[in-house]
């Protein structure tokens, strides 16, 4: 493979640690697309004859068909996807295959393949994120006014609506999509033609291959083109952040379908136990929760691989692929599972509403009433309310069951009007500040999102 | 602090683990700026009297002056920056201070502060990255045609120029700046007014506070506003990626000033040994190399903190600050040290040039000559060249010291003309493909960068 | 500092990035102890005069007193703890101070200091873990028979006792202690005398300094002694694992004091809200939960720093200290907070017991009855039970409210005796297999642990 | 699978995210061994008839044969290894197969399988580490006196011997083995019989299954048995630390075979380039270097998965397997590749020796001479030596080429005797302190290690 200076083959362990075919075959479509563009350009520039160029492209398309139909004769001993394709091309078209690697190196070739893969992965992820947004919007609209407790510290804090809560994830998914879009735009430069690391003396046209492959431009520095992997790091970071968002939704689904009793998953999204016949486990939610850690691990791996690597190419960079592949596939799986769960759950509206009004969740409304009506400074109003809460709490009754005179024992100026703010409905409806949970706000945000996504 | 329902103070260990003043005092300027904007808006909206609003703003400005002059009476027992400021405000202006927290919560306040901090940090980092780009361009221009070996696998691969090599880092820094700019734009939304998590019933104007604080808009969902930290995760990821780039430069400086002997740092950027009097250690380069791991650790920390947190606010999120502060400060330090080293080093041009031509670094040029002139398929040319290299290598002489007939013993059609491509100068000069290392390309790229940065 | 070959001082940024005094002053006691042992040995071996040796040791003890009393004149410009001490020693005893560094280097000195620090940290952590075990045992004994649901997938699975649940953490803490003990034993070798990296030609006695400092032996290879940090990595890993255990307890405390309503923390371990007067937030539990991520970040940092470092000492290794210090202090804080919470909580026994019997948590007991009494294969019994659960679930009644004939409609052979296994008390009491939750087992385990810890 | 309460099958995405057969089939041997022990014990205890017990064990052994011969009919729709085996057992032996799961749950079963896997992995790793130690000792003995520079900051510091350098890795490997041994001993407790999480009411004998499976004892708390994964975390940490050691060796092999020119790998451990015919790349060394990051990523993943998981079993824990499998296999590969490289390299003794004496590497020896013979305080001697180094450095000559009078111009008392310490041979030979690099020490250490490993 490496020509005349080598007289013995690699040691077994060397071949074993070096082989990448087991994972880099995932790049077959990208590798062929890149080679076709390269060959076409070589032909256009007169570096190859039209006949050779056409023959190579035709052979490569045949190989693509073979791979997609399962007919391709993989040869593990050829170690990687590039050599498998080149060797097969030689079988198919003969000596001209040997001209494909003109003005190219494995270094720019593999950098190209991985960029193309990440670009494709971002396309699929964006579609899956959009699907999740749609699924969330459908349920948010259905539950724009369904009360539930808003939590801080996993304790009821103030009433919100389920629609409002779900919209928070629409926002997160929106930023996730924007992050991936930025990553896409930044990586959308072609490394092809950087050759080994220094460019080439052949009169190639890198702008042409960039155009053929849908890149915005060729990369401007050949060392950077073959030696940089920040595009992969950025992708892995974007995946990890997005997966972290999903892990929060997963946690909430575990809590809601479990101790809080807010939702129930259908049989299709529940699993039983090998020993406990009564179980309805939210396995998908738990796995979505766990997968965030997996994507963080992948990011840590590649950050560790690239750290302190001198320019330009080092074999360490072969370890860039598996974390990228795994993070892409993991995120797609987690996104689809999340969308599935969002569409699947049945809300236990009564339980949510009851919880929304429990645990003194409208105490802030009382404090705000004291500020608004009695003009108490907020700090003072907060203190007064805390004492009223204690009064009710010691009696184990909700705020609205206190008598007016009991309230007045803490703050004499309180009037009957104060009771009007104590229901969770009133509380939620009053929060009309921009971004607040009032159902009218929620509906307006849903409309705005629908328009944006249309 | 929390009013009437609490009858005993926190346990000692509770107070100790809960206290954040030790680190969140770094947010003092952001906290005050946010409070001034909030109070001004409350006044404009008639929620506070003009008098109260003005009094609060005046008091806050006085506190800012006290903090910057060192006169502020910090009280550790008040646990965090917010309570220190509010308590001092009460001392300065009396009861009106208690009105500042109207329609606000610690939850939106602290989310605001951290966003403002990250925004400021990105500003400083961008300036430092620009400084690094300028420093690199100065040296790249000086060395646009200085030959050195381009490395793959840390072995000489093909000749490049030092200017070309330095430009690779200008490109990386350019993408780093773009990443930070994207992060800035994405986080530039105001959480203020989301209150605890549900919005507020006070008729506040969130667009106005957003405007006063330089935000593009208020965040559209109150739960998202107080509960999301993806902006901090994205920042930490951008820092880790940028620091990884610097770690590569650091590694190269260690190699270049050490075993390769390509550069020498001045006394100002060298350190000695407590025992070995001859040492000139590149400590700064090593520390820059190591710091990348530190920023990766910070990212892992926050990813781990946020994973699986249910909405909206949880105390875990107090652990978001230290990694953000540390990564920001670490990266600024590493950037300044890198710029310093770039400006400082003296290139050992002779050593670089000698290495550029050693180790058969122009073998590819010979292979390309065989393709171009003899029309061999590249694979064949590669094989022929490898055998010629072996011939020279067995004789322990460079390629150009082989006789023509020796070359012809491998490939009879080789002519004297082949020798013209074997010098490193010729090799580098021939790589004129876009992004290639030819000095004319390097100079063009420098000019393009200068224009872009102007 | 580095003698005659340096004519200009470090550049400002060089001095700034190089300075370590800000954090390595934490090593003052270890540094002084090491120097005293070294000087004493030099005296005993005749390398220093007894007078010089005694003078140095006396001066060092004086410095220790100054540091502990706050009287020590720290000089930031001296950059690190070692130079601060040596410079002060010179002030105190004159020229003899210059003899302390005979046969020693900063490299073995700092390796020694960090080993001593980790050894001390493990001592403190072990005591804190023992304290946690004691606290857990006290509560476990109190609640050896208090029923609660055992959870899988955060859903009630089978009844257990609170005592049994708490004992699980005693087991984890026990393994944590064993891990730290192993780490202690493995690192308890002295690097002192390895000098820069090659040993020394002075006739020192490394066994003697090892003995004076409480080490088992001197390290056997000088390059390893100055260049290895696996002891610090192992410590960081042990901390991260232990902190992960605590994070699980923290999560449970959040769930138990929140949605599950199983426990209540006193005012001393609860915090309120700046806006919501009713809140009783379990901040300490949340922070303990979050801190695990912090310790994981520290581990990632040092793994990243050490990866791919050639032997022996590199400046990167200066970055070993902060993660070690932070993980040690973080874990101690989390352990103390955990012990505090364990001792503090009040169990809501009624709520626990009610939950223990809900959600068909004794369905497995019915299945086991079918196996034991009717000799059904378990798989069959599981299936039968699942159908009975569905029957009850559709009627929204617990298993024990089904009539015998309803049960027999699924499996005709069921007898009245089956009802005897359906109470949570019976269920828990029946699990007498070794390690099972039967209260008698729990009490036996408590007794065994008490004896072990005595 | 889960019996009567489920009326519809899992949703496609649910089945997809839930399926583990793709990776947990690696546990087949462990799963079968565990089931055989369980069935045997059930028979011995009279919970199963002898006939059923024997039939199950026979069937399981048949399945093991099928799996090892490739004849086993895998059914992906059965999702995991456990159900594949149980379903096949039913096919083979009929209804009795349904009795195997008596007094057992998937929870204790899978915890058992993973413990058995880790135990086996540690066995293989220990053997590979021992192999590496042997390989290192062979080369160390060969090069006990071969001079090379000892490096700090990647610059020559003091002469050492190659044997001494290689022994440093023998020490590291020794501690790695001890770490794995501690992990093995700590995890060697049987979770089997903990059942779902609470133990069982069947009169099982957990000590017997523990004994049959080679465990030291059964785990003492059933919740801990099914819910803890610290054994896997510890294993992953031990792997990451060991892989970090190997990454350092990998880095050194890259440096030694590249810029330093100290060693050459044979064709069997070198790879060429697809474009540059002259290359001899140390791919295995680079990959070993990179793999450390992979193992760190695996550790981060599982730390993140387990963090904040409430007891006892959660589906998240299904994500424990892939990182464990990958780290085990990765480390074994890296160890074998490292041993291969150690055995393969040819030392360029002349280059090493020349480098050992260059760069003023014996300056410390001169300083020590000044201390020993002239009784200068070390600090003073260090300063004098630095000035002498500067004198030589300015003249671009080595120390030993200075004249005595030139030396005396810096320190008049220097005598001709000082020149005796300036050769690298003398320097290395003089470092006879315990653990120092003197060849006699190196040989003694080799002998000691050989005895220890015998």
PDB file of N, CA, C and O in Angstrom, chain B residues 277-327:
ATOM      1  N   UNK B 277      21.365  24.913  36.241  1.00  0.00           N
ATOM      2  CA  UNK B 277      21.593  26.321  35.902  1.00  0.00           C
ATOM      3  C   UNK B 277      21.485  26.616  34.411  1.00  0.00           C
ATOM      4  O   UNK B 277      21.398  27.775  34.023  1.00  0.00           O
ATOM      5  N   UNK B 278      21.493  25.597  33.577  1.00  0.00           N
ATOM      6  CA  UNK B 278      21.523  25.849  32.140  1.00  0.00           C
ATOM      7  C   UNK B 278      20.148  25.980  31.507  1.00  0.00           C
ATOM      8  O   UNK B 278      20.043  26.308  30.335  1.00  0.00           O
ATOM      9  N   UNK B 279      19.084  25.710  32.274  1.00  0.00           N
ATOM     10  CA  UNK B 279      17.771  25.556  31.647  1.00  0.00           C
ATOM     11  C   UNK B 279      17.149  26.868  31.168  1.00  0.00           C
ATOM     12  O   UNK B 279      17.316  27.915  31.767  1.00  0.00           O
ATOM     13  N   UNK B 280      16.455  26.758  30.007  1.00  0.00           N
ATOM     14  CA  UNK B 280      15.634  27.855  29.481  1.00  0.00           C
ATOM     15  C   UNK B 280      14.267  27.246  29.150  1.00  0.00           C
ATOM     16  O   UNK B 280      13.989  26.904  28.004  1.00  0.00           O
ATOM     17  N   UNK B 281      13.457  27.110  30.155  1.00  0.00           N
ATOM     18  CA  UNK B 281      12.201  26.384  29.996  1.00  0.00           C
ATOM     19  C   UNK B 281      11.092  27.264  29.405  1.00  0.00           C
ATOM     20  O   UNK B 281      10.967  28.425  29.777  1.00  0.00           O
ATOM     21  N   UNK B 282      10.301  26.680  28.524  1.00  0.00           N
ATOM     22  CA  UNK B 282       9.202  27.433  27.919  1.00  0.00           C
ATOM     23  C   UNK B 282       7.935  27.310  28.761  1.00  0.00           C
ATOM     24  O   UNK B 282       6.912  26.827  28.268  1.00  0.00           O
ATOM     25  N   UNK B 283       8.010  27.743  30.011  1.00  0.00           N
ATOM     26  CA  UNK B 283       6.892  27.523  30.945  1.00  0.00           C
ATOM     27  C   UNK B 283       5.560  28.029  30.418  1.00  0.00           C
ATOM     28  O   UNK B 283       4.530  27.379  30.580  1.00  0.00           O
ATOM     29  N   UNK B 284       5.574  29.197  29.816  1.00  0.00           N
ATOM     30  CA  UNK B 284       4.297  29.766  29.374  1.00  0.00           C
ATOM     31  C   UNK B 284       3.645  28.863  28.335  1.00  0.00           C
ATOM     32  O   UNK B 284       2.434  28.645  28.352  1.00  0.00           O
ATOM     33  N   UNK B 285       4.458  28.341  27.425  1.00  0.00           N
ATOM     34  CA  UNK B 285       3.910  27.450  26.399  1.00  0.00           C
ATOM     35  C   UNK B 285       3.331  26.185  27.026  1.00  0.00           C
ATOM     36  O   UNK B 285       2.272  25.687  26.621  1.00  0.00           O
ATOM     37  N   UNK B 286       4.016  25.662  28.026  1.00  0.00           N
ATOM     38  CA  UNK B 286       3.505  24.458  28.692  1.00  0.00           C
ATOM     39  C   UNK B 286       2.209  24.745  29.442  1.00  0.00           C
ATOM     40  O   UNK B 286       1.277  23.943  29.429  1.00  0.00           O
ATOM     41  N   UNK B 287       2.167  25.897  30.088  1.00  0.00           N
ATOM     42  CA  UNK B 287       0.951  26.224  30.836  1.00  0.00           C
ATOM     43  C   UNK B 287      -0.224  26.468  29.891  1.00  0.00           C
ATOM     44  O   UNK B 287      -1.352  26.066  30.161  1.00  0.00           O
ATOM     45  N   UNK B 288       0.044  27.140  28.765  1.00  0.00           N
ATOM     46  CA  UNK B 288      -1.022  27.334  27.777  1.00  0.00           C
ATOM     47  C   UNK B 288      -1.523  25.976  27.293  1.00  0.00           C
ATOM     48  O   UNK B 288      -2.724  25.759  27.122  1.00  0.00           O
ATOM     49  N   UNK B 289      -0.591  25.064  27.095  1.00  0.00           N
ATOM     50  CA  UNK B 289      -0.962  23.709  26.694  1.00  0.00           C
ATOM     51  C   UNK B 289      -1.856  23.048  27.732  1.00  0.00           C
ATOM     52  O   UNK B 289      -2.878  22.434  27.405  1.00  0.00           O
ATOM     53  N   UNK B 290      -1.480  23.202  28.987  1.00  0.00           N
ATOM     54  CA  UNK B 290      -2.230  22.530  30.049  1.00  0.00           C
ATOM     55  C   UNK B 290      -3.599  23.153  30.286  1.00  0.00           C
ATOM     56  O   UNK B 290      -4.545  22.473  30.677  1.00  0.00           O
ATOM     57  N   UNK B 291      -3.704  24.439  30.066  1.00  0.00           N
ATOM     58  CA  UNK B 291      -4.945  25.141  30.426  1.00  0.00           C
ATOM     59  C   UNK B 291      -6.142  24.639  29.622  1.00  0.00           C
ATOM     60  O   UNK B 291      -7.291  24.798  30.050  1.00  0.00           O
ATOM     61  N   UNK B 292      -5.896  24.080  28.457  1.00  0.00           N
ATOM     62  CA  UNK B 292      -7.021  23.548  27.685  1.00  0.00           C
ATOM     63  C   UNK B 292      -7.774  22.497  28.492  1.00  0.00           C
ATOM     64  O   UNK B 292      -9.009  22.426  28.447  1.00  0.00           O
ATOM     65  N   UNK B 293      -7.033  21.684  29.225  1.00  0.00           N
ATOM     66  CA  UNK B 293      -7.680  20.647  30.032  1.00  0.00           C
ATOM     67  C   UNK B 293      -8.534  21.267  31.127  1.00  0.00           C
ATOM     68  O   UNK B 293      -9.579  20.738  31.500  1.00  0.00           O
ATOM     69  N   UNK B 294      -8.065  22.367  31.629  1.00  0.00           N
ATOM     70  CA  UNK B 294      -8.817  23.057  32.682  1.00  0.00           C
ATOM     71  C   UNK B 294     -10.164  23.545  32.153  1.00  0.00           C
ATOM     72  O   UNK B 294     -11.198  23.392  32.801  1.00  0.00           O
ATOM     73  N   UNK B 295     -10.142  24.094  30.964  1.00  0.00           N
ATOM     74  CA  UNK B 295     -11.404  24.587  30.400  1.00  0.00           C
ATOM     75  C   UNK B 295     -12.313  23.417  30.023  1.00  0.00           C
ATOM     76  O   UNK B 295     -13.543  23.552  30.085  1.00  0.00           O
ATOM     77  N   UNK B 296     -11.736  22.299  29.642  1.00  0.00           N
ATOM     78  CA  UNK B 296     -12.567  21.117  29.388  1.00  0.00           C
ATOM     79  C   UNK B 296     -13.223  20.639  30.683  1.00  0.00           C
ATOM     80  O   UNK B 296     -14.390  20.249  30.695  1.00  0.00           O
ATOM     81  N   UNK B 297     -12.461  20.683  31.763  1.00  0.00           N
ATOM     82  CA  UNK B 297     -13.020  20.305  33.061  1.00  0.00           C
ATOM     83  C   UNK B 297     -14.181  21.201  33.461  1.00  0.00           C
ATOM     84  O   UNK B 297     -15.207  20.726  33.963  1.00  0.00           O
ATOM     85  N   UNK B 298     -14.048  22.473  33.221  1.00  0.00           N
ATOM     86  CA  UNK B 298     -15.144  23.397  33.543  1.00  0.00           C
ATOM     87  C   UNK B 298     -16.397  23.078  32.733  1.00  0.00           C
ATOM     88  O   UNK B 298     -17.520  23.149  33.246  1.00  0.00           O
ATOM     89  N   UNK B 299     -16.204  22.752  31.483  1.00  0.00           N
ATOM     90  CA  UNK B 299     -17.343  22.406  30.626  1.00  0.00           C
ATOM     91  C   UNK B 299     -18.021  21.132  31.128  1.00  0.00           C
ATOM     92  O   UNK B 299     -19.257  21.047  31.223  1.00  0.00           O
ATOM     93  N   UNK B 300     -17.211  20.133  31.443  1.00  0.00           N
ATOM     94  CA  UNK B 300     -17.766  18.885  31.972  1.00  0.00           C
ATOM     95  C   UNK B 300     -18.564  19.149  33.244  1.00  0.00           C
ATOM     96  O   UNK B 300     -19.636  18.577  33.466  1.00  0.00           O
ATOM     97  N   UNK B 301     -18.016  20.023  34.070  1.00  0.00           N
ATOM     98  CA  UNK B 301     -18.718  20.331  35.316  1.00  0.00           C
ATOM     99  C   UNK B 301     -20.126  20.855  35.042  1.00  0.00           C
ATOM    100  O   UNK B 301     -21.116  20.328  35.561  1.00  0.00           O
ATOM    101  N   UNK B 302     -20.232  21.858  34.200  1.00  0.00           N
ATOM    102  CA  UNK B 302     -21.548  22.469  34.022  1.00  0.00           C
ATOM    103  C   UNK B 302     -22.497  21.563  33.237  1.00  0.00           C
ATOM    104  O   UNK B 302     -23.698  21.525  33.524  1.00  0.00           O
ATOM    105  N   UNK B 303     -21.958  20.816  32.288  1.00  0.00           N
ATOM    106  CA  UNK B 303     -22.818  19.836  31.619  1.00  0.00           C
ATOM    107  C   UNK B 303     -23.392  18.858  32.651  1.00  0.00           C
ATOM    108  O   UNK B 303     -24.572  18.511  32.606  1.00  0.00           O
ATOM    109  N   UNK B 304     -22.556  18.445  33.573  1.00  0.00           N
ATOM    110  CA  UNK B 304     -23.005  17.513  34.602  1.00  0.00           C
ATOM    111  C   UNK B 304     -24.001  18.146  35.557  1.00  0.00           C
ATOM    112  O   UNK B 304     -24.938  17.484  36.023  1.00  0.00           O
ATOM    113  N   UNK B 305     -23.816  19.404  35.861  1.00  0.00           N
ATOM    114  CA  UNK B 305     -24.746  20.091  36.773  1.00  0.00           C
ATOM    115  C   UNK B 305     -26.132  20.216  36.146  1.00  0.00           C
ATOM    116  O   UNK B 305     -27.152  19.967  36.793  1.00  0.00           O
ATOM    117  N   UNK B 306     -26.185  20.605  34.881  1.00  0.00           N
ATOM    118  CA  UNK B 306     -27.470  20.917  34.247  1.00  0.00           C
ATOM    119  C   UNK B 306     -28.202  19.657  33.811  1.00  0.00           C
ATOM    120  O   UNK B 306     -29.427  19.638  33.735  1.00  0.00           O
ATOM    121  N   UNK B 307     -27.447  18.607  33.510  1.00  0.00           N
ATOM    122  CA  UNK B 307     -28.088  17.370  33.073  1.00  0.00           C
ATOM    123  C   UNK B 307     -29.197  16.966  34.037  1.00  0.00           C
ATOM    124  O   UNK B 307     -29.010  16.901  35.241  1.00  0.00           O
ATOM    125  N   UNK B 308     -30.363  16.671  33.465  1.00  0.00           N
ATOM    126  CA  UNK B 308     -31.471  16.078  34.221  1.00  0.00           C
ATOM    127  C   UNK B 308     -32.056  16.993  35.283  1.00  0.00           C
ATOM    128  O   UNK B 308     -32.775  16.524  36.160  1.00  0.00           O
ATOM    129  N   UNK B 309     -31.760  18.286  35.215  1.00  0.00           N
ATOM    130  CA  UNK B 309     -32.413  19.200  36.148  1.00  0.00           C
ATOM    131  C   UNK B 309     -33.812  19.522  35.642  1.00  0.00           C
ATOM    132  O   UNK B 309     -33.979  20.009  34.531  1.00  0.00           O
ATOM    133  N   UNK B 310     -34.820  19.303  36.468  1.00  0.00           N
ATOM    134  CA  UNK B 310     -36.163  19.725  36.060  1.00  0.00           C
ATOM    135  C   UNK B 310     -36.263  21.252  36.071  1.00  0.00           C
ATOM    136  O   UNK B 310     -35.480  21.924  36.742  1.00  0.00           O
ATOM    137  N   UNK B 311     -37.220  21.773  35.317  1.00  0.00           N
ATOM    138  CA  UNK B 311     -37.444  23.223  35.320  1.00  0.00           C
ATOM    139  C   UNK B 311     -38.037  23.613  36.677  1.00  0.00           C
ATOM    140  O   UNK B 311     -38.631  22.784  37.341  1.00  0.00           O
ATOM    141  N   UNK B 312     -37.941  24.870  37.103  1.00  0.00           N
ATOM    142  CA  UNK B 312     -37.197  25.889  36.413  1.00  0.00           C
ATOM    143  C   UNK B 312     -35.878  26.128  37.131  1.00  0.00           C
ATOM    144  O   UNK B 312     -34.844  25.752  36.641  1.00  0.00           O
ATOM    145  N   UNK B 313     -35.894  26.733  38.301  1.00  0.00           N
ATOM    146  CA  UNK B 313     -34.628  26.979  38.976  1.00  0.00           C
ATOM    147  C   UNK B 313     -34.374  25.905  40.022  1.00  0.00           C
ATOM    148  O   UNK B 313     -35.276  25.498  40.743  1.00  0.00           O
ATOM    149  N   UNK B 314     -33.141  25.446  40.102  1.00  0.00           N
ATOM    150  CA  UNK B 314     -32.709  24.565  41.177  1.00  0.00           C
ATOM    151  C   UNK B 314     -31.392  25.112  41.719  1.00  0.00           C
ATOM    152  O   UNK B 314     -30.622  25.734  40.987  1.00  0.00           O
ATOM    153  N   UNK B 315     -31.159  24.856  42.973  1.00  0.00           N
ATOM    154  CA  UNK B 315     -29.980  25.445  43.610  1.00  0.00           C
ATOM    155  C   UNK B 315     -28.687  24.953  42.971  1.00  0.00           C
ATOM    156  O   UNK B 315     -27.652  25.622  43.054  1.00  0.00           O
ATOM    157  N   UNK B 316     -28.753  23.784  42.355  1.00  0.00           N
ATOM    158  CA  UNK B 316     -27.587  23.272  41.644  1.00  0.00           C
ATOM    159  C   UNK B 316     -26.988  24.338  40.740  1.00  0.00           C
ATOM    160  O   UNK B 316     -25.779  24.360  40.478  1.00  0.00           O
ATOM    161  N   UNK B 317     -27.865  25.193  40.240  1.00  0.00           N
ATOM    162  CA  UNK B 317     -27.412  26.162  39.240  1.00  0.00           C
ATOM    163  C   UNK B 317     -26.492  27.229  39.828  1.00  0.00           C
ATOM    164  O   UNK B 317     -25.867  27.979  39.083  1.00  0.00           O
ATOM    165  N   UNK B 318     -26.405  27.273  41.139  1.00  0.00           N
ATOM    166  CA  UNK B 318     -25.398  28.157  41.735  1.00  0.00           C
ATOM    167  C   UNK B 318     -24.001  27.722  41.324  1.00  0.00           C
ATOM    168  O   UNK B 318     -23.065  28.520  41.342  1.00  0.00           O
ATOM    169  N   UNK B 319     -23.866  26.486  40.972  1.00  0.00           N
ATOM    170  CA  UNK B 319     -22.557  25.962  40.543  1.00  0.00           C
ATOM    171  C   UNK B 319     -22.249  26.335  39.088  1.00  0.00           C
ATOM    172  O   UNK B 319     -21.324  25.784  38.497  1.00  0.00           O
ATOM    173  N   UNK B 320     -23.035  27.218  38.500  1.00  0.00           N
ATOM    174  CA  UNK B 320     -22.743  27.622  37.119  1.00  0.00           C
ATOM    175  C   UNK B 320     -21.679  28.710  37.049  1.00  0.00           C
ATOM    176  O   UNK B 320     -21.053  28.897  36.009  1.00  0.00           O
ATOM    177  N   UNK B 321     -21.478  29.401  38.148  1.00  0.00           N
ATOM    178  CA  UNK B 321     -20.653  30.614  38.076  1.00  0.00           C
ATOM    179  C   UNK B 321     -19.155  30.343  38.049  1.00  0.00           C
ATOM    180  O   UNK B 321     -18.430  30.884  37.208  1.00  0.00           O
ATOM    181  N   UNK B 322     -18.694  29.527  38.972  1.00  0.00           N
ATOM    182  CA  UNK B 322     -17.247  29.340  39.067  1.00  0.00           C
ATOM    183  C   UNK B 322     -16.629  28.797  37.776  1.00  0.00           C
ATOM    184  O   UNK B 322     -15.605  29.309  37.340  1.00  0.00           O
ATOM    185  N   UNK B 323     -17.237  27.788  37.143  1.00  0.00           N
ATOM    186  CA  UNK B 323     -16.629  27.365  35.865  1.00  0.00           C
ATOM    187  C   UNK B 323     -16.643  28.469  34.811  1.00  0.00           C
ATOM    188  O   UNK B 323     -15.682  28.591  34.043  1.00  0.00           O
ATOM    189  N   UNK B 324     -17.691  29.262  34.783  1.00  0.00           N
ATOM    190  CA  UNK B 324     -17.724  30.352  33.800  1.00  0.00           C
ATOM    191  C   UNK B 324     -16.627  31.379  34.094  1.00  0.00           C
ATOM    192  O   UNK B 324     -15.885  31.785  33.198  1.00  0.00           O
ATOM    193  N   UNK B 325     -16.537  31.765  35.346  1.00  0.00           N
ATOM    194  CA  UNK B 325     -15.510  32.751  35.688  1.00  0.00           C
ATOM    195  C   UNK B 325     -14.114  32.192  35.385  1.00  0.00           C
ATOM    196  O   UNK B 325     -13.259  32.866  34.824  1.00  0.00           O
ATOM    197  N   UNK B 326     -13.889  30.956  35.797  1.00  0.00           N
ATOM    198  CA  UNK B 326     -12.553  30.383  35.636  1.00  0.00           C
ATOM    199  C   UNK B 326     -12.198  30.211  34.167  1.00  0.00           C
ATOM    200  O   UNK B 326     -11.067  30.495  33.756  1.00  0.00           O
ATOM    201  N   UNK B 327     -13.145  29.757  33.368  1.00  0.00           N
ATOM    202  CA  UNK B 327     -12.832  29.582  31.944  1.00  0.00           C
ATOM    203  C   UNK B 327     -12.563  30.925  31.277  1.00  0.00           C
ATOM    204  O   UNK B 327     -11.655  31.038  30.445  1.00  0.00           O
TER     205      UNK B 327
END
